[in-house]
PDB file of C-alpha atoms in Angstrom:
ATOM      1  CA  UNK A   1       1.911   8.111 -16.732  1.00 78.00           C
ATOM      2  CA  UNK A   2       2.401   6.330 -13.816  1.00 86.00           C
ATOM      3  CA  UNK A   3       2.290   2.013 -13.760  1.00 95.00           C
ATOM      4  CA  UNK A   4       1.992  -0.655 -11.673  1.00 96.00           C
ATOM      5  CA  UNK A   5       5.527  -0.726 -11.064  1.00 97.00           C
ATOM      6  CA  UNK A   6       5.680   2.576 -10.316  1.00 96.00           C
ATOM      7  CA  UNK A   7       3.258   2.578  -7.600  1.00 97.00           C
ATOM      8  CA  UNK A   8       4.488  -1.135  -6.065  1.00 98.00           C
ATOM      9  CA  UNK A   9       8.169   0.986  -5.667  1.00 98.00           C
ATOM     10  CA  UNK A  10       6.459   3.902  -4.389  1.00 97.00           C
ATOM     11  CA  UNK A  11       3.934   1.919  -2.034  1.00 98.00           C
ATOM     12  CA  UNK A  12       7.518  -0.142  -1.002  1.00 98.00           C
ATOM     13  CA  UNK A  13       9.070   2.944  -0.483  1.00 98.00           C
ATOM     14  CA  UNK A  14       6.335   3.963   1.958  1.00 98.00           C
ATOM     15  CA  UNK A  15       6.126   0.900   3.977  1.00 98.00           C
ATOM     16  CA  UNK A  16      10.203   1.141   4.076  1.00 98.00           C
ATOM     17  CA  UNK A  17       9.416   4.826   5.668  1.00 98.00           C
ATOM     18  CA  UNK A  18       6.993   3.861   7.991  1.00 98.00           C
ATOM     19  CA  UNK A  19       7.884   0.180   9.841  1.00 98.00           C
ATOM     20  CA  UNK A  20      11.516   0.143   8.367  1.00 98.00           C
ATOM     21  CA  UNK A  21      11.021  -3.262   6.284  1.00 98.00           C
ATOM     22  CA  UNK A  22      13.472  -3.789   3.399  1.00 98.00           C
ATOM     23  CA  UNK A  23      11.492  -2.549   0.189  1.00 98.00           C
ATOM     24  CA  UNK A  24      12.483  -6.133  -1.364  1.00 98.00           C
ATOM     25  CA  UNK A  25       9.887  -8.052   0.534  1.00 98.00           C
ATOM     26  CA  UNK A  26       6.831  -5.393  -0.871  1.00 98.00           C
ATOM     27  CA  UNK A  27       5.932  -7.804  -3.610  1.00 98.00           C
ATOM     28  CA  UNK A  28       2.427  -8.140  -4.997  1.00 97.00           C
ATOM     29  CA  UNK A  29       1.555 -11.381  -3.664  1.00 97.00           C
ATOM     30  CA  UNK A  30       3.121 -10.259   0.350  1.00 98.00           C
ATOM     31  CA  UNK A  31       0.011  -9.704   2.960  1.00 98.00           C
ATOM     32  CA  UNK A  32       0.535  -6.826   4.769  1.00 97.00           C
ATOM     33  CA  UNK A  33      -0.329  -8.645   8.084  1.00 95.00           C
ATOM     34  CA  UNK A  34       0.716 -12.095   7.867  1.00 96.00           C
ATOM     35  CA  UNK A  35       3.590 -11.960   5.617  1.00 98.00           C
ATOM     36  CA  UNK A  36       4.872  -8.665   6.604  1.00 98.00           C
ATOM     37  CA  UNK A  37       3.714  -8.577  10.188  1.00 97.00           C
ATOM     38  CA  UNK A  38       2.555  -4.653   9.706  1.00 97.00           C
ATOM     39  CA  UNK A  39       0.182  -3.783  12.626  1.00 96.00           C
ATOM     40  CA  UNK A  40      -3.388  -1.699  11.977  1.00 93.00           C
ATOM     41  CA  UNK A  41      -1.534   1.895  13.313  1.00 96.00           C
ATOM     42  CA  UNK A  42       0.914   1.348  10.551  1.00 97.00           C
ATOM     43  CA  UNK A  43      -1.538   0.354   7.496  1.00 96.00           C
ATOM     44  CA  UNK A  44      -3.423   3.431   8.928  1.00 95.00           C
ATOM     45  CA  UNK A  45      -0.117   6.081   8.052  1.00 97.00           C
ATOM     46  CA  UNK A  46       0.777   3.841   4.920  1.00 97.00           C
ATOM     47  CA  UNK A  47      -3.004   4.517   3.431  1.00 96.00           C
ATOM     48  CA  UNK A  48      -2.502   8.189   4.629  1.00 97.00           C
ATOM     49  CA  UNK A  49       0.632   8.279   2.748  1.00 98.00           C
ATOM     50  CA  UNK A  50      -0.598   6.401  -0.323  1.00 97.00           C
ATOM     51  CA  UNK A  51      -3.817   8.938  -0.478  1.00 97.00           C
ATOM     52  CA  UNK A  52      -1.217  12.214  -0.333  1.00 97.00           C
ATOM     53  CA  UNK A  53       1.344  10.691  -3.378  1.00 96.00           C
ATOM     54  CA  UNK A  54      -1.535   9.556  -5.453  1.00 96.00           C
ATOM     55  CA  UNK A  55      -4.185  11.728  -5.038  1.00 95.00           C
ATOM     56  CA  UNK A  56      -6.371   8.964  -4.408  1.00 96.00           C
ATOM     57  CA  UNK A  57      -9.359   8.491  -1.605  1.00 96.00           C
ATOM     58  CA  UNK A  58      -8.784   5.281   0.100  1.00 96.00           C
ATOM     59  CA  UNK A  59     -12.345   4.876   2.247  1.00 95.00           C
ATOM     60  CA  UNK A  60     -12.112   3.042   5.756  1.00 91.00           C
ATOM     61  CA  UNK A  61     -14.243  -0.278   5.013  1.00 92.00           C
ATOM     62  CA  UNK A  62     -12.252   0.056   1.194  1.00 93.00           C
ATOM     63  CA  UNK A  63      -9.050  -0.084   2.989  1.00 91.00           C
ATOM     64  CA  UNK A  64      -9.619  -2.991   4.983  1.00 90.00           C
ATOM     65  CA  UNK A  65     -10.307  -4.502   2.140  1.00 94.00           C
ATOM     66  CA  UNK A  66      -7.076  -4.429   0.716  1.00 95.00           C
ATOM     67  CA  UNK A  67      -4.985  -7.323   2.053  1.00 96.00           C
ATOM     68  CA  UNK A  68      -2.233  -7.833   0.290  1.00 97.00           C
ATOM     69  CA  UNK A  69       0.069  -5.346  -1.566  1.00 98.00           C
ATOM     70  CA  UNK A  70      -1.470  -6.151  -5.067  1.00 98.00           C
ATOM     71  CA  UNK A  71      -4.880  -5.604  -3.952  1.00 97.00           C
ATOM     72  CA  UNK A  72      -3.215  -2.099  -2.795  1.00 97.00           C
ATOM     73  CA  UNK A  73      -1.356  -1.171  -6.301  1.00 97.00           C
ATOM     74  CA  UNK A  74      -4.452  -2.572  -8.532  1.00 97.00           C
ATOM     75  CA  UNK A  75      -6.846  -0.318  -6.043  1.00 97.00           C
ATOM     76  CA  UNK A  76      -4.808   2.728  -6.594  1.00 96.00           C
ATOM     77  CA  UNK A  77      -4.117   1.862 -10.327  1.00 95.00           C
ATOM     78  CA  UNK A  78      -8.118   2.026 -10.730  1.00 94.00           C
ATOM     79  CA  UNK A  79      -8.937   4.465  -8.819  1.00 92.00           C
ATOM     80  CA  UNK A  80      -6.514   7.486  -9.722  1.00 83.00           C
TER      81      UNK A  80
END
């Protein structure tokens, strides 16, 4: 069964992939724009990404929705 920690690595592991930050600053509480400066193309591949290692349908308007990384791990904990 996977957690909440196990998706916040994974999801860390993702951003780390695509925009090269260290996984150490994906913490729940981090916004994906204004703490960790990622730009719309990127959150784009990241969701794409998320949606192929969960198996989990992350609509447009949902996904803009989800601002920070906790937002992110409790959507795909819910929704899997």
């Amino acid at each position: 069964m996977v957690n909440n920690t196990d998706i916040l690595n994974a999801l860390a592991k993702i951003v780390e992939e695509v925009t090269g930050l260290d996984p150490a600053q994906v913490t729940a509480g981090k916004s994906f724009i204004e703490d960790l400066d990622i730009d719309s193309l990127s959150m784009v591949e990241i969701t794409v990404a998320l949606e192929d290692s969960f198996a989990v349908t992350i609509p447009d308007d949902r996904s803009a929705e989800l601002k920070t990384v906790g937002d992110t791990v409790s959507y795909i904990a819910n929704h899997r």
